[in-house]
CSV table of C-alpha atoms in Angstrom, one decimal:
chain,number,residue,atom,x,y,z
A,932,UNK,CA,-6.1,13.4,-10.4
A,933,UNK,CA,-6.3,12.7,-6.7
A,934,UNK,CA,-8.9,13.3,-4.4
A,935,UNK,CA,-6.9,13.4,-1.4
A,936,UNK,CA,-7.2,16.4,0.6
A,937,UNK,CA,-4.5,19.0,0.7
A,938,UNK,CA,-4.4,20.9,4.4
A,939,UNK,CA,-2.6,23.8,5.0
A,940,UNK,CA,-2.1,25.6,8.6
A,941,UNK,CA,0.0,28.8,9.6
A,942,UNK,CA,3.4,27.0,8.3
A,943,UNK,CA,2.5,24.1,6.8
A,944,UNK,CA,1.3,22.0,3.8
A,945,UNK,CA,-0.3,18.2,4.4
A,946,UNK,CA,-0.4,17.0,1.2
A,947,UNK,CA,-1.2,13.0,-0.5
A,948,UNK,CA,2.2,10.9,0.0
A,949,UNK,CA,4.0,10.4,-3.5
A,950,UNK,CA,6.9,8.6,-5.2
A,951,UNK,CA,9.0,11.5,-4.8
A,952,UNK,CA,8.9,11.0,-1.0
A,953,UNK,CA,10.5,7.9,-1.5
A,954,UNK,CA,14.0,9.1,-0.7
A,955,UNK,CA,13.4,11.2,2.8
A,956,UNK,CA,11.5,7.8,3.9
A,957,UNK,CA,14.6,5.6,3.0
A,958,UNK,CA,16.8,8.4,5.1
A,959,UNK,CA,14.5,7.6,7.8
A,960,UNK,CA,13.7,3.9,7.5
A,961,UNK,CA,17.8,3.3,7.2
A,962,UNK,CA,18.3,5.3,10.6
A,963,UNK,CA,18.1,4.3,14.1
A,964,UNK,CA,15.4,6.7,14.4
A,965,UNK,CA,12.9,4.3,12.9
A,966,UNK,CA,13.0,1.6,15.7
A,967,UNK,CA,9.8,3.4,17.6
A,968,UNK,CA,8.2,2.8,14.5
A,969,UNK,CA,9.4,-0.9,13.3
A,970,UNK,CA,12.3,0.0,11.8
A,971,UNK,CA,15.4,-0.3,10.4
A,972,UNK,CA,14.1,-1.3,7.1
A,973,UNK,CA,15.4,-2.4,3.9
A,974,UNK,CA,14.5,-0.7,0.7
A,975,UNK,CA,12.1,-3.2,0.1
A,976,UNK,CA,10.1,-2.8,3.4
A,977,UNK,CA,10.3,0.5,2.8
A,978,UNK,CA,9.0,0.6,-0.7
A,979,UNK,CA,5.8,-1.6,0.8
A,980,UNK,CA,5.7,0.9,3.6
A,981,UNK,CA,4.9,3.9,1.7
A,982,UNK,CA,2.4,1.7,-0.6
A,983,UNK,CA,0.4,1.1,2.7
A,984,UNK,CA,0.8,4.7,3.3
A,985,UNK,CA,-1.0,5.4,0.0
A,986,UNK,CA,-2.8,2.2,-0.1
A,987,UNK,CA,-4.8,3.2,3.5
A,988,UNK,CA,-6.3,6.0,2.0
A,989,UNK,CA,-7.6,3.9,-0.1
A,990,UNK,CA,-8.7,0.7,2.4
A,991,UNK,CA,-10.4,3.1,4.9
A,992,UNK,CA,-11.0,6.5,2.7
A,993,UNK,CA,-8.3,8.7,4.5
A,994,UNK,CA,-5.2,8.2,5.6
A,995,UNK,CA,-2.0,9.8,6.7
A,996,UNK,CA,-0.5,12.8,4.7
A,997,UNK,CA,3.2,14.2,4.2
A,998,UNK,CA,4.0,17.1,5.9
A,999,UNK,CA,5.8,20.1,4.4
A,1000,UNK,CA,6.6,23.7,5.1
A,1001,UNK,CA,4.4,25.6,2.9
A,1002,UNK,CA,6.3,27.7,0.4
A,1003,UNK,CA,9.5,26.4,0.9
A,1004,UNK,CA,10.3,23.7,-1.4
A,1005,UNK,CA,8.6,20.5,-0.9
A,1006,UNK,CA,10.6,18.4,1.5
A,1007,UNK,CA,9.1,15.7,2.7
A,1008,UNK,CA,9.5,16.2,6.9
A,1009,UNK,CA,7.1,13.5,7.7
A,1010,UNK,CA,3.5,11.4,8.2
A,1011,UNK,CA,0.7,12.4,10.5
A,1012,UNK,CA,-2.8,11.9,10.2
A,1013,UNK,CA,-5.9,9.3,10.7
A,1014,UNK,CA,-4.4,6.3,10.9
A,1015,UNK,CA,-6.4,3.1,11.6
A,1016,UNK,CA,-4.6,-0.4,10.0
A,1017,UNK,CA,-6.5,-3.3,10.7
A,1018,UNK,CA,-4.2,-4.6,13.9
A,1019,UNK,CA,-5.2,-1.8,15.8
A,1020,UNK,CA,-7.5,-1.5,18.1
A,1021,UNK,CA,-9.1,2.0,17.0
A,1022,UNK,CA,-8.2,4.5,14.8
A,1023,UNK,CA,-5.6,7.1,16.0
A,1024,UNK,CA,-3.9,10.4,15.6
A,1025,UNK,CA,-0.9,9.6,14.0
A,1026,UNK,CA,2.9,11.6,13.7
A,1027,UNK,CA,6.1,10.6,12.5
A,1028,UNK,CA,8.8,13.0,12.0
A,1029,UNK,CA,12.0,12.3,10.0
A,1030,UNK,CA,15.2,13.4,9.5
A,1031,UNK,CA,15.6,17.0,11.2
A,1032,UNK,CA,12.1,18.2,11.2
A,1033,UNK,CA,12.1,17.7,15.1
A,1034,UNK,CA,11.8,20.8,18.2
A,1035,UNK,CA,10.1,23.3,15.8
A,1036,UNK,CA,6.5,22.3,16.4
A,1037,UNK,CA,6.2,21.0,13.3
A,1038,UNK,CA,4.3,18.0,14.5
A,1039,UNK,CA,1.9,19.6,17.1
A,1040,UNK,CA,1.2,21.8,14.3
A,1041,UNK,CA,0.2,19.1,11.8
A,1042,UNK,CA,-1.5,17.0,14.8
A,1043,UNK,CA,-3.8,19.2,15.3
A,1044,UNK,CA,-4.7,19.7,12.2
A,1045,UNK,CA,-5.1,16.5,11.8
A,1046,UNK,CA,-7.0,15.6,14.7
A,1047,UNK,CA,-9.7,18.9,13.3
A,1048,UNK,CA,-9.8,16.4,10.3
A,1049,UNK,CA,-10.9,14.0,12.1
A,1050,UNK,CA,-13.6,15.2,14.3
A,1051,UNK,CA,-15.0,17.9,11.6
A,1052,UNK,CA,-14.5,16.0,8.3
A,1053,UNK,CA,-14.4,12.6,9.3
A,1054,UNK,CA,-17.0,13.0,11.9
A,1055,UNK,CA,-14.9,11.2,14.6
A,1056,UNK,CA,-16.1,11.5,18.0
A,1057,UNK,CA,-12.8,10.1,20.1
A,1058,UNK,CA,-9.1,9.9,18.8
A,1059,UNK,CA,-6.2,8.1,20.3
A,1060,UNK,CA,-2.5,8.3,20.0
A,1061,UNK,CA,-0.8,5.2,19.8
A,1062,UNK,CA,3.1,5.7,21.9
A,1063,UNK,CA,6.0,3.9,22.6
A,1064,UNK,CA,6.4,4.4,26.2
A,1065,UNK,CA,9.8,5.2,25.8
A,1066,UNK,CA,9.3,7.3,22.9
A,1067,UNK,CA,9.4,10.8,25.0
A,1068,UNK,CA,9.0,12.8,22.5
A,1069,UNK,CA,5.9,11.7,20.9
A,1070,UNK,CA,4.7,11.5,25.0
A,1071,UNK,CA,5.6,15.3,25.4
A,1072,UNK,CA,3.6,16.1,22.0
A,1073,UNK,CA,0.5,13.9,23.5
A,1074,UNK,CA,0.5,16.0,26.5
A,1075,UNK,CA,1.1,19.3,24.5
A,1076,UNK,CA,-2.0,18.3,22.7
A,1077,UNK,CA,-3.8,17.6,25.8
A,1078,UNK,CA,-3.9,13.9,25.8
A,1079,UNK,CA,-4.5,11.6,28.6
A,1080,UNK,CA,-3.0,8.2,29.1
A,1081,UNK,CA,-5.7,5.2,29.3
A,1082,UNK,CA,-4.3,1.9,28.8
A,1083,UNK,CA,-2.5,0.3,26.9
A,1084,UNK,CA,-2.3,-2.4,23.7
A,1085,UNK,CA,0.3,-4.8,22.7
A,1086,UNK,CA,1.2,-5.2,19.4
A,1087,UNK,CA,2.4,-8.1,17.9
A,1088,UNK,CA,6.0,-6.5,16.4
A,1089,UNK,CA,5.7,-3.2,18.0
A,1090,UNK,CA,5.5,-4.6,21.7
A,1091,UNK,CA,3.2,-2.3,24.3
A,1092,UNK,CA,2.0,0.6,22.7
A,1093,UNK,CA,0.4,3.1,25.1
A,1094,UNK,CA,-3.2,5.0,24.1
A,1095,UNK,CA,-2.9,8.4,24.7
A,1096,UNK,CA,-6.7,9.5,24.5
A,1097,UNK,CA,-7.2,12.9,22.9
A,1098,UNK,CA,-9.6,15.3,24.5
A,1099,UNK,CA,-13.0,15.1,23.3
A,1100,UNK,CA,-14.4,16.8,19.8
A,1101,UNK,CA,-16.2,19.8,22.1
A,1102,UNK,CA,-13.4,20.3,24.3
A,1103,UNK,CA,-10.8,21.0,21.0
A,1104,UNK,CA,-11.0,24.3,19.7
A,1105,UNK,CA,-12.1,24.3,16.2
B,1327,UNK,CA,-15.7,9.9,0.8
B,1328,UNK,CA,-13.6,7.5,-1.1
B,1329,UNK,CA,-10.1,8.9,-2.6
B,1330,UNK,CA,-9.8,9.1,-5.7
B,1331,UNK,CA,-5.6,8.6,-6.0
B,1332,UNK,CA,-4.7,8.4,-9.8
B,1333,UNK,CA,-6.5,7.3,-12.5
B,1334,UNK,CA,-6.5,3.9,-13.2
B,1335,UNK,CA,-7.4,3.3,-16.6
B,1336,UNK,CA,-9.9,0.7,-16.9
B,1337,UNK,CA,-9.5,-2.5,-19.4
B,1338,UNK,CA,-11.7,-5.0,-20.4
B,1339,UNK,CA,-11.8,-8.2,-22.5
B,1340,UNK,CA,-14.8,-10.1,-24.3
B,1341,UNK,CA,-15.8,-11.6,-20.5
B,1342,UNK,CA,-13.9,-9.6,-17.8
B,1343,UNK,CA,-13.2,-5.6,-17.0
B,1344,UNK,CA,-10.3,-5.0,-15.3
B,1345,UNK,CA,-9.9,-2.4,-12.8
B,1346,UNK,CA,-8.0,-0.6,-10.1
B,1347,UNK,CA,-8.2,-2.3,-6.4
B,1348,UNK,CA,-10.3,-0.6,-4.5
B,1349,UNK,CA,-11.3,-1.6,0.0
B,1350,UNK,CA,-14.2,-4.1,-1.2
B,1351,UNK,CA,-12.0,-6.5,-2.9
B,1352,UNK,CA,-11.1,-7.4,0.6
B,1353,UNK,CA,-14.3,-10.0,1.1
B,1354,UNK,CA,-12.5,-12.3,-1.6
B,1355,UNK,CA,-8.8,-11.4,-1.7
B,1356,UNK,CA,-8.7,-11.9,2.2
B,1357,UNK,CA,-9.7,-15.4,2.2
B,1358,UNK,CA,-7.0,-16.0,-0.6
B,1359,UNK,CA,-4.3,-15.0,1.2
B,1360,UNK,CA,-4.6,-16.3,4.4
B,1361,UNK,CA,-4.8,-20.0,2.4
B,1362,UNK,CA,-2.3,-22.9,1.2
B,1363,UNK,CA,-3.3,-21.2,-2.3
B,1364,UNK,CA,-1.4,-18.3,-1.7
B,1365,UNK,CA,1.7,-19.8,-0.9
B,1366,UNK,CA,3.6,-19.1,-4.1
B,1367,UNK,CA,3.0,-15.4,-3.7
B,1368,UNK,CA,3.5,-14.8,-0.1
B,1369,UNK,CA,0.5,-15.8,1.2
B,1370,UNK,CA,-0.4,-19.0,3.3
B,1371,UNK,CA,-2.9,-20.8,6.1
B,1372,UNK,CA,-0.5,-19.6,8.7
B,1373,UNK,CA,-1.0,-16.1,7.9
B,1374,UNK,CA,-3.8,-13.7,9.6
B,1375,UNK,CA,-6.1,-11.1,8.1
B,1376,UNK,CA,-4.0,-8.1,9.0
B,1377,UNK,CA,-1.3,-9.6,7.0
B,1378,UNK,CA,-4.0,-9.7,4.5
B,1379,UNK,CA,-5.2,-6.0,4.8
B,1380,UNK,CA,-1.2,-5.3,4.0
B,1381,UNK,CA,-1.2,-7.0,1.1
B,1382,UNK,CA,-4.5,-5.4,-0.6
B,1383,UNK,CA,-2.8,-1.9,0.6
B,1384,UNK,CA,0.1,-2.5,-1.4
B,1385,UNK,CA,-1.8,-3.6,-4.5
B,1386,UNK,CA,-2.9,-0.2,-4.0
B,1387,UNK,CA,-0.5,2.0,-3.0
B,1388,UNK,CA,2.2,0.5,-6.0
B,1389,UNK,CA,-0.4,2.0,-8.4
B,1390,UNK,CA,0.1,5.6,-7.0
B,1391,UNK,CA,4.1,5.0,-6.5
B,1392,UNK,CA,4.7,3.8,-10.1
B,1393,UNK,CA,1.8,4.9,-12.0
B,1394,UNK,CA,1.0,1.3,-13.3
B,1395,UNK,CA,-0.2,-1.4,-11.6
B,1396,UNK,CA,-1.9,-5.1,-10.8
B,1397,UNK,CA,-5.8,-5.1,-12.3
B,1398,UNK,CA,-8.5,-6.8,-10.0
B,1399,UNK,CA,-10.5,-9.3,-12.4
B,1400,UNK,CA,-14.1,-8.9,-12.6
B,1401,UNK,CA,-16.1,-11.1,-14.9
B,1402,UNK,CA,-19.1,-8.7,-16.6
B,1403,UNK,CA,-22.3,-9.0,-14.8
B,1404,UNK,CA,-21.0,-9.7,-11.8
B,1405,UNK,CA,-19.4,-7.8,-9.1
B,1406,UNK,CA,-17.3,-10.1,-7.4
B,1407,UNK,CA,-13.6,-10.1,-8.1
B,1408,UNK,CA,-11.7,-13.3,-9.3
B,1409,UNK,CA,-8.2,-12.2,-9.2
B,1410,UNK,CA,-5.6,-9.5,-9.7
B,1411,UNK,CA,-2.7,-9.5,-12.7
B,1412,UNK,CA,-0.4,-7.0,-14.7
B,1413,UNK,CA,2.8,-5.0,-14.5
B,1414,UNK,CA,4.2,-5.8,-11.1
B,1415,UNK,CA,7.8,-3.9,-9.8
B,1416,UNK,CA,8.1,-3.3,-6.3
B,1417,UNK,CA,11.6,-2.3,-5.1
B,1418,UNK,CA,13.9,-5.4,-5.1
B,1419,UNK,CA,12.2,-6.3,-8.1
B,1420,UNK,CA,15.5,-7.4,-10.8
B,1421,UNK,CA,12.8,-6.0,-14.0
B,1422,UNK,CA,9.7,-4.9,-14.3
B,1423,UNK,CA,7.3,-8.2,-13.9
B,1424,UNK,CA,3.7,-9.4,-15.3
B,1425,UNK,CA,1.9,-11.0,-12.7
B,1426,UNK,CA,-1.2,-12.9,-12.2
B,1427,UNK,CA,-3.0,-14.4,-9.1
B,1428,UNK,CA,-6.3,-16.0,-9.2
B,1429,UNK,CA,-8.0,-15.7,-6.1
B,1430,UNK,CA,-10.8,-17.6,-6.7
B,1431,UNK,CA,-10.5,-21.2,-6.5
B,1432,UNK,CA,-13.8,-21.5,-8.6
B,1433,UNK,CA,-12.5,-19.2,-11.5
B,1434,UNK,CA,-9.9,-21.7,-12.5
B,1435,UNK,CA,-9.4,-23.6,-15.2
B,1436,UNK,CA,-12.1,-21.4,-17.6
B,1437,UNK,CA,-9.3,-19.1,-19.4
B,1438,UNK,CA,-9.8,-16.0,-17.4
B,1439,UNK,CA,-6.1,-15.5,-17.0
B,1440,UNK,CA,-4.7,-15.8,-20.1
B,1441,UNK,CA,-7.8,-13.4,-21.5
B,1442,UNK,CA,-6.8,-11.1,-19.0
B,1443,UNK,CA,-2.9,-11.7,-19.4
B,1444,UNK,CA,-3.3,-11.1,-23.3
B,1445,UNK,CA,-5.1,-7.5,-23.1
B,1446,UNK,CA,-2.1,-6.3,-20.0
B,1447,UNK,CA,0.6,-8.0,-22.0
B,1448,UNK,CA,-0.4,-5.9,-24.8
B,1449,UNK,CA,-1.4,-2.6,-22.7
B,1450,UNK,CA,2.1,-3.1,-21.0
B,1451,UNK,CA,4.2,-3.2,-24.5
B,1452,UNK,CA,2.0,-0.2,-26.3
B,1453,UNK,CA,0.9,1.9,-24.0
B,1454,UNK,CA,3.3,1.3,-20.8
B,1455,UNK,CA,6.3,0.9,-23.7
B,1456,UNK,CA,8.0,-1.9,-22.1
B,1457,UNK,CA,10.3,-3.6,-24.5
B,1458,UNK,CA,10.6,-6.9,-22.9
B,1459,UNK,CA,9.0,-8.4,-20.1
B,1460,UNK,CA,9.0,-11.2,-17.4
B,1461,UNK,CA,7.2,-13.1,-15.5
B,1462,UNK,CA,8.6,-14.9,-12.0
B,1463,UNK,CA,6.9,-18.4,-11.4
B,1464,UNK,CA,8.0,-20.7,-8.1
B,1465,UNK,CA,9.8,-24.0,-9.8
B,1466,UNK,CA,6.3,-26.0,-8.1
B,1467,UNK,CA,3.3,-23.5,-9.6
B,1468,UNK,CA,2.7,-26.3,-12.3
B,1469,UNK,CA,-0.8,-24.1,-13.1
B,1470,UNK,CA,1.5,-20.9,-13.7
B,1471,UNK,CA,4.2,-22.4,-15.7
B,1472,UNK,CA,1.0,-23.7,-18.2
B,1473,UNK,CA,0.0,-20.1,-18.4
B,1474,UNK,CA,3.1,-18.9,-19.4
B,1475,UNK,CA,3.8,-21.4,-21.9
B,1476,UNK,CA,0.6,-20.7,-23.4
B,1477,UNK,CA,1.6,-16.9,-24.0
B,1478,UNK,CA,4.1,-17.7,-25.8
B,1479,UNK,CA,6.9,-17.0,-22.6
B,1480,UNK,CA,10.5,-19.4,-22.3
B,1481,UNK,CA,12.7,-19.8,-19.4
B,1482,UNK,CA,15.4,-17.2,-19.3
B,1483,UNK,CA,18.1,-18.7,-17.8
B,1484,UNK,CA,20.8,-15.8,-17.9
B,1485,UNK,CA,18.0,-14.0,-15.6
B,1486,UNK,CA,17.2,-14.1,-12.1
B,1487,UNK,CA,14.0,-13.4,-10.1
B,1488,UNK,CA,13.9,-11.5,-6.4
B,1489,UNK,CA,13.4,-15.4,-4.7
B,1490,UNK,CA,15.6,-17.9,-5.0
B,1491,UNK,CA,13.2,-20.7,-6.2
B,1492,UNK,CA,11.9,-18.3,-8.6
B,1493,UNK,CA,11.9,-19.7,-12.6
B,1494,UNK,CA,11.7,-16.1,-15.1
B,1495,UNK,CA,9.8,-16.8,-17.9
B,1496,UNK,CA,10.5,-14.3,-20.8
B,1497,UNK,CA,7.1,-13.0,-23.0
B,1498,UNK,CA,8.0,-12.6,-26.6
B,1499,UNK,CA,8.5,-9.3,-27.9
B,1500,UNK,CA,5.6,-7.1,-29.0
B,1501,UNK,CA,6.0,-7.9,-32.5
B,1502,UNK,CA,5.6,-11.7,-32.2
B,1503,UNK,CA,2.8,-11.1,-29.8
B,1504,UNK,CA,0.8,-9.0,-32.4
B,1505,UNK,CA,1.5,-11.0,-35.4
């Protein structure tokens, strides 16, 4: 039984992470791609990474879910969603694509529903994006989604990480 | 709203229940791991509370990833955790491992762990169907090493564990273990 919220927009599914995941992760983790977000990892890391992935859900009661195309078959693409470990400074708006998920809007897609979570379910009043600032990608998404910059944090492994403040719970349309 | 991830079947023993980790056991496991106490499982004075955070995470997350997992300790009639133990196998991990941890300094020394141990051990052999298992004690956890002896465990020499000062103690077979 799991009590993890399933989401589903126009093409996708956002579903609770699972063991099954565990191989699309390692794809990731073992690529270059990883570095925005810690990486490259071993298995090991990687086997404690999803654990925390599961584990926030239940540390803060939500978390971040696995994004797949709804009715194709269930390939893990990715993680977005509420994200707020404890070495960061508020919770965020989270996205991580892996392997060739990327240019198809898959991740504004699951962003905003994410960030609808967040304000309607969750009852957050401001979100953040957390962003590499040479991660240009996940800058273009930000603006796509309407983000501001304001500030920035530095984190102890992942060096400056730039807040990209969402706009505010009335200005998103519901 | 707290989720609900898989269900974690609960245990208990004449003076404990043992449960899933859930975000409370935080207050006590925190402390634990960011002292000298934890230093033979990963922990240590040197480390902060977000390394902390990671570490209760995990516990949690390995439930939903292999469908077993470590029980947090909680003596009846009270509803503060002592300590987490049972079937332990992260990736890396040479077998499938039975681990204990007692978080509080105060619960040692009064049997909790081996009650506890005895119940897993058993729940890992007939319910999880292990055949064998292990248990991975640092050469210096003299408090550990008593533990196992006293289930019954021996040093398997033609094993190894995932760290290099690692001893594996072996637990007898079910059959010797229910006799």
């Amino acid at each position: 039984m799991t009590t993890i919220p399933t989401l589903t927009t126009e093409r996708l599914t956002l579903r609770a992470p699972m063991a099954a995941d565990f191989d699309a992760l390692r794809a990731f983790h073992s690529s270059d791609r990883s570095h925005f977000v810690g990486g490259p990892f071993t298995e090991a890391e990687s086997f404690d990474y999803l654990c925390k992935v599961i584990g926030h859900w239940t540390m803060r009661g939500y978390g971040r879910w696995v994004v797949t195309l709804t009715g194709a078959e269930d390939r893990p693409l990715g993680l977005v969603g509420p994200y707020y470990p404890s070495d960061w400074p508020e919770p965020e708006i989270a996205w991580t694509l892996w392997q060739g998920a990327e240019g198809k809007g898959i991740a504004t897609e699951a962003a905003r529903a994410a960030r609808s979570f967040a304000y309607e379910t969750l009852g957050w009043t401001t979100a953040v994006s957390m962003i590499a600032p040479k991660n240009v990608r996940s800058i273009a998404l930000a603006e796509r989604l309407g983000c501001t910059r304001e500030g920035a944090f530095d984190h102890e492994r992942f060096g400056r990480l730039d807040m990209w403040r969402h706009p505010a719970r009335a200005e998103v349309p519901a | 709203m707290i989720p609900h991830l898989v269900d974690i079947p609960q245990l208990e023993t004449e003076r404990l229940i043992l449960r899933g980790p859930q975000a409370s056991d935080f207050e006590v496991l925190a402390p634990f791991v960011m002292s000298d106490r934890a230093s033979f499982i990963g922990g240590g004075a040197d480390k902060d509370i977000t390394h902390a955070w990671r570490v209760l995470a995990i516990l949690s997350g390995h439930w939903h990833l292999r469908g077993y997992g470590v029980y947090v300790l909680q003596p009846k009639g009270s509803d503060t955790p002592i300590g987490s133990m049972g079937p332990w196998n992260p990736e890396g991990w040479p077998e499938p491992e039975l681990s204990w941890t007692i978080w509080d300094a105060e619960a040692e020394g009064k049997g909790y762990a081996f009650e506890a141990m005895t119940e897993i051990r058993r729940y890992a052999y007939e319910v999880l169907g292990w055949e064998t298992a292990v248990s991975y004690i640092d050469a210096a956890n003299a408090r550990s090493i008593a533990l196992a002896t006293r289930m019954g465990c021996t040093v398997d020499e033609s094993a190894h564990g995932p760290h290099p000062d690692d001893v594996v103690y072996r637990h007898p077979p079910l059959a010797e273990v229910l006799a």
